[in-house]
Amino acid sequence: FGAMSDDKKGGHTWTVRNEGQGDLRLTLLETTCGCTSVEYLEGDTPKTWDKGVIRTVKPGEAAKVLVNWSTAGKSGNFK
């Protein structure tokens, strides 16, 4: 996503599709720093996704995962 200067916010939404025959289990393990957070979307509403919580995507369904980042209060460039 390139470099970010100080006091900027960004985000990206990924759509994860289960094209298999069994349940797909998504688990948030952890982010690498406090500047990053992960949410899932129910419809268009972002919901908090806590560490260790499993989200199940049934065959033929899709889930949307939203990753947010913020350089507010951080110094230097982010890549």
PDB file of N, CA and C in Angstrom:
ATOM      1  N   PHE A   1       0.818  -1.200   0.000  1.00  0.00           N
ATOM      2  CA  PHE A   1       0.000   0.000   0.000  1.00  0.00           C
ATOM      3  C   PHE A   1       0.856   1.256   0.000  1.00  0.00           C
ATOM      4  N   GLY A   2       2.153   1.107  -0.136  1.00  0.00           N
ATOM      5  CA  GLY A   2       3.037   2.252  -0.218  1.00  0.00           C
ATOM      6  C   GLY A   2       3.423   2.796   1.139  1.00  0.00           C
ATOM      7  N   ALA A   3       4.079   3.955   1.140  1.00  0.00           N
ATOM      8  CA  ALA A   3       4.529   4.606   2.369  1.00  0.00           C
ATOM      9  C   ALA A   3       3.459   5.570   2.858  1.00  0.00           C
ATOM     10  N   MET A   4       3.393   5.759   4.173  1.00  0.00           N
ATOM     11  CA  MET A   4       2.441   6.698   4.780  1.00  0.00           C
ATOM     12  C   MET A   4       3.207   7.674   5.642  1.00  0.00           C
ATOM     13  N   SER A   5       2.819   8.922   5.597  1.00  0.00           N
ATOM     14  CA  SER A   5       3.442   9.917   6.456  1.00  0.00           C
ATOM     15  C   SER A   5       2.713   9.954   7.800  1.00  0.00           C
ATOM     16  N   ASP A   6       3.208  10.795   8.698  1.00  0.00           N
ATOM     17  CA  ASP A   6       2.634  10.913  10.040  1.00  0.00           C
ATOM     18  C   ASP A   6       1.168  11.334  10.002  1.00  0.00           C
ATOM     19  N   ASP A   7       0.419  10.882  11.010  1.00  0.00           N
ATOM     20  CA  ASP A   7      -0.980  11.263  11.229  1.00  0.00           C
ATOM     21  C   ASP A   7      -1.914  10.957  10.058  1.00  0.00           C
ATOM     22  N   LYS A   8      -1.714   9.821   9.437  1.00  0.00           N
ATOM     23  CA  LYS A   8      -2.587   9.371   8.352  1.00  0.00           C
ATOM     24  C   LYS A   8      -3.315   8.094   8.774  1.00  0.00           C
ATOM     25  N   LYS A   9      -4.475   7.855   8.161  1.00  0.00           N
ATOM     26  CA  LYS A   9      -5.236   6.631   8.389  1.00  0.00           C
ATOM     27  C   LYS A   9      -5.500   5.969   7.052  1.00  0.00           C
ATOM     28  N   GLY A  10      -5.567   4.661   7.072  1.00  0.00           N
ATOM     29  CA  GLY A  10      -5.858   3.926   5.856  1.00  0.00           C
ATOM     30  C   GLY A  10      -6.581   2.637   6.192  1.00  0.00           C
ATOM     31  N   GLY A  11      -7.020   1.953   5.176  1.00  0.00           N
ATOM     32  CA  GLY A  11      -7.701   0.687   5.380  1.00  0.00           C
ATOM     33  C   GLY A  11      -7.949  -0.007   4.062  1.00  0.00           C
ATOM     34  N   HIS A  12      -8.213  -1.294   4.168  1.00  0.00           N
ATOM     35  CA  HIS A  12      -8.526  -2.075   2.972  1.00  0.00           C
ATOM     36  C   HIS A  12      -9.439  -3.220   3.388  1.00  0.00           C
ATOM     37  N   THR A  13     -10.385  -3.553   2.526  1.00  0.00           N
ATOM     38  CA  THR A  13     -11.303  -4.660   2.776  1.00  0.00           C
ATOM     39  C   THR A  13     -11.015  -5.784   1.789  1.00  0.00           C
ATOM     40  N   TRP A  14     -10.842  -6.986   2.339  1.00  0.00           N
ATOM     41  CA  TRP A  14     -10.655  -8.179   1.532  1.00  0.00           C
ATOM     42  C   TRP A  14     -11.919  -9.022   1.608  1.00  0.00           C
ATOM     43  N   THR A  15     -12.316  -9.600   0.492  1.00  0.00           N
ATOM     44  CA  THR A  15     -13.410 -10.558   0.474  1.00  0.00           C
ATOM     45  C   THR A  15     -12.805 -11.952   0.378  1.00  0.00           C
ATOM     46  N   VAL A  16     -13.153 -12.790   1.359  1.00  0.00           N
ATOM     47  CA  VAL A  16     -12.655 -14.164   1.413  1.00  0.00           C
ATOM     48  C   VAL A  16     -13.821 -15.082   1.065  1.00  0.00           C
ATOM     49  N   ARG A  17     -13.692 -15.836  -0.007  1.00  0.00           N
ATOM     50  CA  ARG A  17     -14.763 -16.727  -0.461  1.00  0.00           C
ATOM     51  C   ARG A  17     -14.394 -18.178  -0.149  1.00  0.00           C
ATOM     52  N   ASN A  18     -15.371 -18.916   0.327  1.00  0.00           N
ATOM     53  CA  ASN A  18     -15.172 -20.338   0.574  1.00  0.00           C
ATOM     54  C   ASN A  18     -15.690 -21.101  -0.640  1.00  0.00           C
ATOM     55  N   GLU A  19     -14.775 -21.548  -1.470  1.00  0.00           N
ATOM     56  CA  GLU A  19     -15.141 -22.311  -2.658  1.00  0.00           C
ATOM     57  C   GLU A  19     -14.970 -23.809  -2.432  1.00  0.00           C
ATOM     58  N   GLY A  20     -14.674 -24.176  -1.186  1.00  0.00           N
ATOM     59  CA  GLY A  20     -14.497 -25.589  -0.843  1.00  0.00           C
ATOM     60  C   GLY A  20     -15.811 -26.238  -0.453  1.00  0.00           C
ATOM     61  N   GLN A  21     -15.702 -27.474   0.018  1.00  0.00           N
ATOM     62  CA  GLN A  21     -16.887 -28.234   0.401  1.00  0.00           C
ATOM     63  C   GLN A  21     -17.127 -28.235   1.912  1.00  0.00           C
ATOM     64  N   GLY A  22     -16.138 -27.818   2.677  1.00  0.00           N
ATOM     65  CA  GLY A  22     -16.281 -27.780   4.133  1.00  0.00           C
ATOM     66  C   GLY A  22     -16.221 -26.362   4.646  1.00  0.00           C
ATOM     67  N   ASP A  23     -16.448 -26.202   5.954  1.00  0.00           N
ATOM     68  CA  ASP A  23     -16.380 -24.882   6.574  1.00  0.00           C
ATOM     69  C   ASP A  23     -14.960 -24.323   6.491  1.00  0.00           C
ATOM     70  N   LEU A  24     -14.859 -23.026   6.266  1.00  0.00           N
ATOM     71  CA  LEU A  24     -13.591 -22.305   6.294  1.00  0.00           C
ATOM     72  C   LEU A  24     -13.547 -21.537   7.602  1.00  0.00           C
ATOM     73  N   ARG A  25     -12.527 -21.758   8.397  1.00  0.00           N
ATOM     74  CA  ARG A  25     -12.420 -21.098   9.707  1.00  0.00           C
ATOM     75  C   ARG A  25     -11.342 -20.028   9.656  1.00  0.00           C
ATOM     76  N   LEU A  26     -11.733 -18.790   9.936  1.00  0.00           N
ATOM     77  CA  LEU A  26     -10.817 -17.661   9.972  1.00  0.00           C
ATOM     78  C   LEU A  26     -10.589 -17.279  11.435  1.00  0.00           C
ATOM     79  N   THR A  27      -9.323 -17.157  11.827  1.00  0.00           N
ATOM     80  CA  THR A  27      -8.979 -16.798  13.196  1.00  0.00           C
ATOM     81  C   THR A  27      -7.998 -15.638  13.187  1.00  0.00           C
ATOM     82  N   LEU A  28      -8.298 -14.603  13.978  1.00  0.00           N
ATOM     83  CA  LEU A  28      -7.357 -13.504  14.143  1.00  0.00           C
ATOM     84  C   LEU A  28      -6.356 -13.904  15.212  1.00  0.00           C
ATOM     85  N   LEU A  29      -5.077 -13.981  14.849  1.00  0.00           N
ATOM     86  CA  LEU A  29      -4.061 -14.341  15.826  1.00  0.00           C
ATOM     87  C   LEU A  29      -3.558 -13.104  16.552  1.00  0.00           C
ATOM     88  N   GLU A  30      -2.956 -12.187  15.841  1.00  0.00           N
ATOM     89  CA  GLU A  30      -2.555 -10.907  16.411  1.00  0.00           C
ATOM     90  C   GLU A  30      -2.016 -10.013  15.307  1.00  0.00           C
ATOM     91  N   THR A  31      -2.003  -8.721  15.577  1.00  0.00           N
ATOM     92  CA  THR A  31      -1.393  -7.779  14.638  1.00  0.00           C
ATOM     93  C   THR A  31       0.037  -7.543  15.094  1.00  0.00           C
ATOM     94  N   THR A  32       0.850  -6.982  14.212  1.00  0.00           N
ATOM     95  CA  THR A  32       2.260  -6.801  14.540  1.00  0.00           C
ATOM     96  C   THR A  32       2.551  -5.519  15.304  1.00  0.00           C
ATOM     97  N   CYS A  33       1.589  -4.601  15.347  1.00  0.00           N
ATOM     98  CA  CYS A  33       1.814  -3.368  16.104  1.00  0.00           C
ATOM     99  C   CYS A  33       0.475  -2.750  16.487  1.00  0.00           C
ATOM    100  N   GLY A  34       0.513  -1.770  17.378  1.00  0.00           N
ATOM    101  CA  GLY A  34      -0.706  -1.116  17.825  1.00  0.00           C
ATOM    102  C   GLY A  34      -1.321  -0.190  16.799  1.00  0.00           C
ATOM    103  N   CYS A  35      -0.664   0.005  15.678  1.00  0.00           N
ATOM    104  CA  CYS A  35      -1.188   0.902  14.643  1.00  0.00           C
ATOM    105  C   CYS A  35      -2.149   0.181  13.708  1.00  0.00           C
ATOM    106  N   THR A  36      -2.305  -1.140  13.876  1.00  0.00           N
ATOM    107  CA  THR A  36      -3.118  -1.941  12.975  1.00  0.00           C
ATOM    108  C   THR A  36      -4.258  -2.611  13.729  1.00  0.00           C
ATOM    109  N   SER A  37      -5.448  -2.608  13.139  1.00  0.00           N
ATOM    110  CA  SER A  37      -6.582  -3.322  13.722  1.00  0.00           C
ATOM    111  C   SER A  37      -7.300  -4.090  12.626  1.00  0.00           C
ATOM    112  N   VAL A  38      -8.000  -5.148  13.036  1.00  0.00           N
ATOM    113  CA  VAL A  38      -8.729  -5.993  12.089  1.00  0.00           C
ATOM    114  C   VAL A  38     -10.173  -6.080  12.539  1.00  0.00           C
ATOM    115  N   GLU A  39     -11.093  -5.933  11.591  1.00  0.00           N
ATOM    116  CA  GLU A  39     -12.519  -6.049  11.851  1.00  0.00           C
ATOM    117  C   GLU A  39     -13.123  -6.943  10.784  1.00  0.00           C
ATOM    118  N   TYR A  40     -14.327  -7.415  11.028  1.00  0.00           N
ATOM    119  CA  TYR A  40     -15.076  -8.116  10.000  1.00  0.00           C
ATOM    120  C   TYR A  40     -16.349  -7.322   9.750  1.00  0.00           C
ATOM    121  N   LEU A  41     -16.915  -7.483   8.589  1.00  0.00           N
ATOM    122  CA  LEU A  41     -18.120  -6.743   8.236  1.00  0.00           C
ATOM    123  C   LEU A  41     -19.335  -7.656   8.298  1.00  0.00           C
ATOM    124  N   GLU A  42     -20.364  -7.207   8.999  1.00  0.00           N
ATOM    125  CA  GLU A  42     -21.681  -7.828   8.946  1.00  0.00           C
ATOM    126  C   GLU A  42     -22.535  -6.878   8.134  1.00  0.00           C
ATOM    127  N   GLY A  43     -22.815  -7.265   6.892  1.00  0.00           N
ATOM    128  CA  GLY A  43     -23.442  -6.322   5.969  1.00  0.00           C
ATOM    129  C   GLY A  43     -22.420  -5.231   5.685  1.00  0.00           C
ATOM    130  N   ASP A  44     -22.771  -3.998   5.980  1.00  0.00           N
ATOM    131  CA  ASP A  44     -21.839  -2.881   5.820  1.00  0.00           C
ATOM    132  C   ASP A  44     -21.321  -2.376   7.161  1.00  0.00           C
ATOM    133  N   THR A  45     -21.633  -3.088   8.248  1.00  0.00           N
ATOM    134  CA  THR A  45     -21.274  -2.634   9.595  1.00  0.00           C
ATOM    135  C   THR A  45     -20.005  -3.319  10.081  1.00  0.00           C
ATOM    136  N   PRO A  46     -18.936  -2.529  10.367  1.00  0.00           N
ATOM    137  CA  PRO A  46     -17.715  -3.126  10.923  1.00  0.00           C
ATOM    138  C   PRO A  46     -17.962  -3.613  12.352  1.00  0.00           C
ATOM    139  N   LYS A  47     -17.443  -4.801  12.663  1.00  0.00           N
ATOM    140  CA  LYS A  47     -17.545  -5.397  13.989  1.00  0.00           C
ATOM    141  C   LYS A  47     -16.142  -5.714  14.497  1.00  0.00           C
ATOM    142  N   THR A  48     -15.930  -5.518  15.786  1.00  0.00           N
ATOM    143  CA  THR A  48     -14.641  -5.823  16.387  1.00  0.00           C
ATOM    144  C   THR A  48     -14.358  -7.313  16.271  1.00  0.00           C
ATOM    145  N   TRP A  49     -13.133  -7.641  15.927  1.00  0.00           N
ATOM    146  CA  TRP A  49     -12.712  -9.042  15.835  1.00  0.00           C
ATOM    147  C   TRP A  49     -11.603  -9.242  16.844  1.00  0.00           C
ATOM    148  N   ASP A  50     -11.909  -9.897  17.946  1.00  0.00           N
ATOM    149  CA  ASP A  50     -10.946 -10.095  19.020  1.00  0.00           C
ATOM    150  C   ASP A  50     -10.016 -11.261  18.720  1.00  0.00           C
ATOM    151  N   LYS A  51      -8.812 -11.171  19.261  1.00  0.00           N
ATOM    152  CA  LYS A  51      -7.795 -12.206  19.095  1.00  0.00           C
ATOM    153  C   LYS A  51      -8.347 -13.566  19.526  1.00  0.00           C
ATOM    154  N   GLY A  52      -8.141 -14.577  18.689  1.00  0.00           N
ATOM    155  CA  GLY A  52      -8.541 -15.930  19.009  1.00  0.00           C
ATOM    156  C   GLY A  52      -9.967 -16.299  18.636  1.00  0.00           C
ATOM    157  N   VAL A  53     -10.785 -15.315  18.275  1.00  0.00           N
ATOM    158  CA  VAL A  53     -12.178 -15.594  17.909  1.00  0.00           C
ATOM    159  C   VAL A  53     -12.221 -16.168  16.493  1.00  0.00           C
ATOM    160  N   ILE A  54     -12.954 -17.247  16.322  1.00  0.00           N
ATOM    161  CA  ILE A  54     -13.052 -17.920  15.028  1.00  0.00           C
ATOM    162  C   ILE A  54     -14.323 -17.463  14.305  1.00  0.00           C
ATOM    163  N   ARG A  55     -14.164 -17.085  13.051  1.00  0.00           N
ATOM    164  CA  ARG A  55     -15.288 -16.761  12.182  1.00  0.00           C
ATOM    165  C   ARG A  55     -15.401 -17.895  11.165  1.00  0.00           C
ATOM    166  N   THR A  56     -16.580 -18.473  11.033  1.00  0.00           N
ATOM    167  CA  THR A  56     -16.783 -19.591  10.112  1.00  0.00           C
ATOM    168  C   THR A  56     -17.481 -19.103   8.848  1.00  0.00           C
ATOM    169  N   VAL A  57     -16.899 -19.467   7.708  1.00  0.00           N
ATOM    170  CA  VAL A  57     -17.483 -19.152   6.409  1.00  0.00           C
ATOM    171  C   VAL A  57     -17.947 -20.476   5.807  1.00  0.00           C
ATOM    172  N   LYS A  58     -19.233 -20.603   5.593  1.00  0.00           N
ATOM    173  CA  LYS A  58     -19.822 -21.830   5.050  1.00  0.00           C
ATOM    174  C   LYS A  58     -19.493 -21.961   3.561  1.00  0.00           C
ATOM    175  N   PRO A  59     -19.505 -23.195   3.036  1.00  0.00           N
ATOM    176  CA  PRO A  59     -19.257 -23.394   1.601  1.00  0.00           C
ATOM    177  C   PRO A  59     -20.193 -22.534   0.745  1.00  0.00           C
ATOM    178  N   GLY A  60     -19.614 -21.882  -0.256  1.00  0.00           N
ATOM    179  CA  GLY A  60     -20.393 -21.036  -1.151  1.00  0.00           C
ATOM    180  C   GLY A  60     -20.624 -19.626  -0.631  1.00  0.00           C
ATOM    181  N   GLU A  61     -20.212 -19.346   0.623  1.00  0.00           N
ATOM    182  CA  GLU A  61     -20.405 -18.016   1.199  1.00  0.00           C
ATOM    183  C   GLU A  61     -19.090 -17.235   1.188  1.00  0.00           C
ATOM    184  N   ALA A  62     -19.194 -15.967   1.556  1.00  0.00           N
ATOM    185  CA  ALA A  62     -18.026 -15.092   1.600  1.00  0.00           C
ATOM    186  C   ALA A  62     -18.048 -14.275   2.883  1.00  0.00           C
ATOM    187  N   ALA A  63     -16.872 -13.848   3.308  1.00  0.00           N
ATOM    188  CA  ALA A  63     -16.731 -12.966   4.464  1.00  0.00           C
ATOM    189  C   ALA A  63     -15.872 -11.784   4.049  1.00  0.00           C
ATOM    190  N   LYS A  64     -16.133 -10.642   4.655  1.00  0.00           N
ATOM    191  CA  LYS A  64     -15.323  -9.457   4.379  1.00  0.00           C
ATOM    192  C   LYS A  64     -14.502  -9.131   5.614  1.00  0.00           C
ATOM    193  N   VAL A  65     -13.195  -8.967   5.399  1.00  0.00           N
ATOM    194  CA  VAL A  65     -12.248  -8.668   6.464  1.00  0.00           C
ATOM    195  C   VAL A  65     -11.662  -7.285   6.197  1.00  0.00           C
ATOM    196  N   LEU A  66     -11.751  -6.417   7.185  1.00  0.00           N
ATOM    197  CA  LEU A  66     -11.304  -5.038   7.063  1.00  0.00           C
ATOM    198  C   LEU A  66     -10.062  -4.837   7.929  1.00  0.00           C
ATOM    199  N   VAL A  67      -8.969  -4.384   7.307  1.00  0.00           N
ATOM    200  CA  VAL A  67      -7.743  -4.055   8.034  1.00  0.00           C
ATOM    201  C   VAL A  67      -7.579  -2.541   8.009  1.00  0.00           C
ATOM    202  N   ASN A  68      -7.429  -1.958   9.199  1.00  0.00           N
ATOM    203  CA  ASN A  68      -7.243  -0.512   9.350  1.00  0.00           C
ATOM    204  C   ASN A  68      -5.853  -0.240   9.909  1.00  0.00           C
ATOM    205  N   TRP A  69      -5.279   0.886   9.527  1.00  0.00           N
ATOM    206  CA  TRP A  69      -4.014   1.291  10.115  1.00  0.00           C
ATOM    207  C   TRP A  69      -4.011   2.793  10.317  1.00  0.00           C
ATOM    208  N   SER A  70      -3.269   3.212  11.316  1.00  0.00           N
ATOM    209  CA  SER A  70      -3.192   4.631  11.636  1.00  0.00           C
ATOM    210  C   SER A  70      -1.781   4.958  12.104  1.00  0.00           C
ATOM    211  N   THR A  71      -1.225   6.020  11.550  1.00  0.00           N
ATOM    212  CA  THR A  71       0.103   6.465  11.984  1.00  0.00           C
ATOM    213  C   THR A  71      -0.001   7.606  12.989  1.00  0.00           C
ATOM    214  N   ALA A  72      -1.215   7.918  13.455  1.00  0.00           N
ATOM    215  CA  ALA A  72      -1.404   9.004  14.435  1.00  0.00           C
ATOM    216  C   ALA A  72      -0.574   8.718  15.687  1.00  0.00           C
ATOM    217  N   GLY A  73       0.195   9.696  16.097  1.00  0.00           N
ATOM    218  CA  GLY A  73       1.010   9.565  17.293  1.00  0.00           C
ATOM    219  C   GLY A  73       2.285   8.754  17.075  1.00  0.00           C
ATOM    220  N   LYS A  74       2.534   8.327  15.855  1.00  0.00           N
ATOM    221  CA  LYS A  74       3.748   7.568  15.533  1.00  0.00           C
ATOM    222  C   LYS A  74       4.690   8.465  14.751  1.00  0.00           C
ATOM    223  N   SER A  75       5.966   8.180  14.787  1.00  0.00           N
ATOM    224  CA  SER A  75       6.927   9.004  14.043  1.00  0.00           C
ATOM    225  C   SER A  75       7.567   8.189  12.940  1.00  0.00           C
ATOM    226  N   GLY A  76       8.014   8.875  11.908  1.00  0.00           N
ATOM    227  CA  GLY A  76       8.656   8.216  10.780  1.00  0.00           C
ATOM    228  C   GLY A  76       7.653   7.718   9.770  1.00  0.00           C
ATOM    229  N   ASN A  77       8.165   7.189   8.653  1.00  0.00           N
ATOM    230  CA  ASN A  77       7.297   6.647   7.604  1.00  0.00           C
ATOM    231  C   ASN A  77       6.961   5.190   7.882  1.00  0.00           C
ATOM    232  N   PHE A  78       5.808   4.767   7.415  1.00  0.00           N
ATOM    233  CA  PHE A  78       5.360   3.390   7.535  1.00  0.00           C
ATOM    234  C   PHE A  78       5.331   2.776   6.146  1.00  0.00           C
ATOM    235  N   LYS A  79       5.723   1.529   6.034  1.00  0.00           N
ATOM    236  CA  LYS A  79       5.685   0.817   4.749  1.00  0.00           C
ATOM    237  C   LYS A  79       5.040  -0.524   4.948  1.00  0.00           C
TER     238      LYS A  79
END
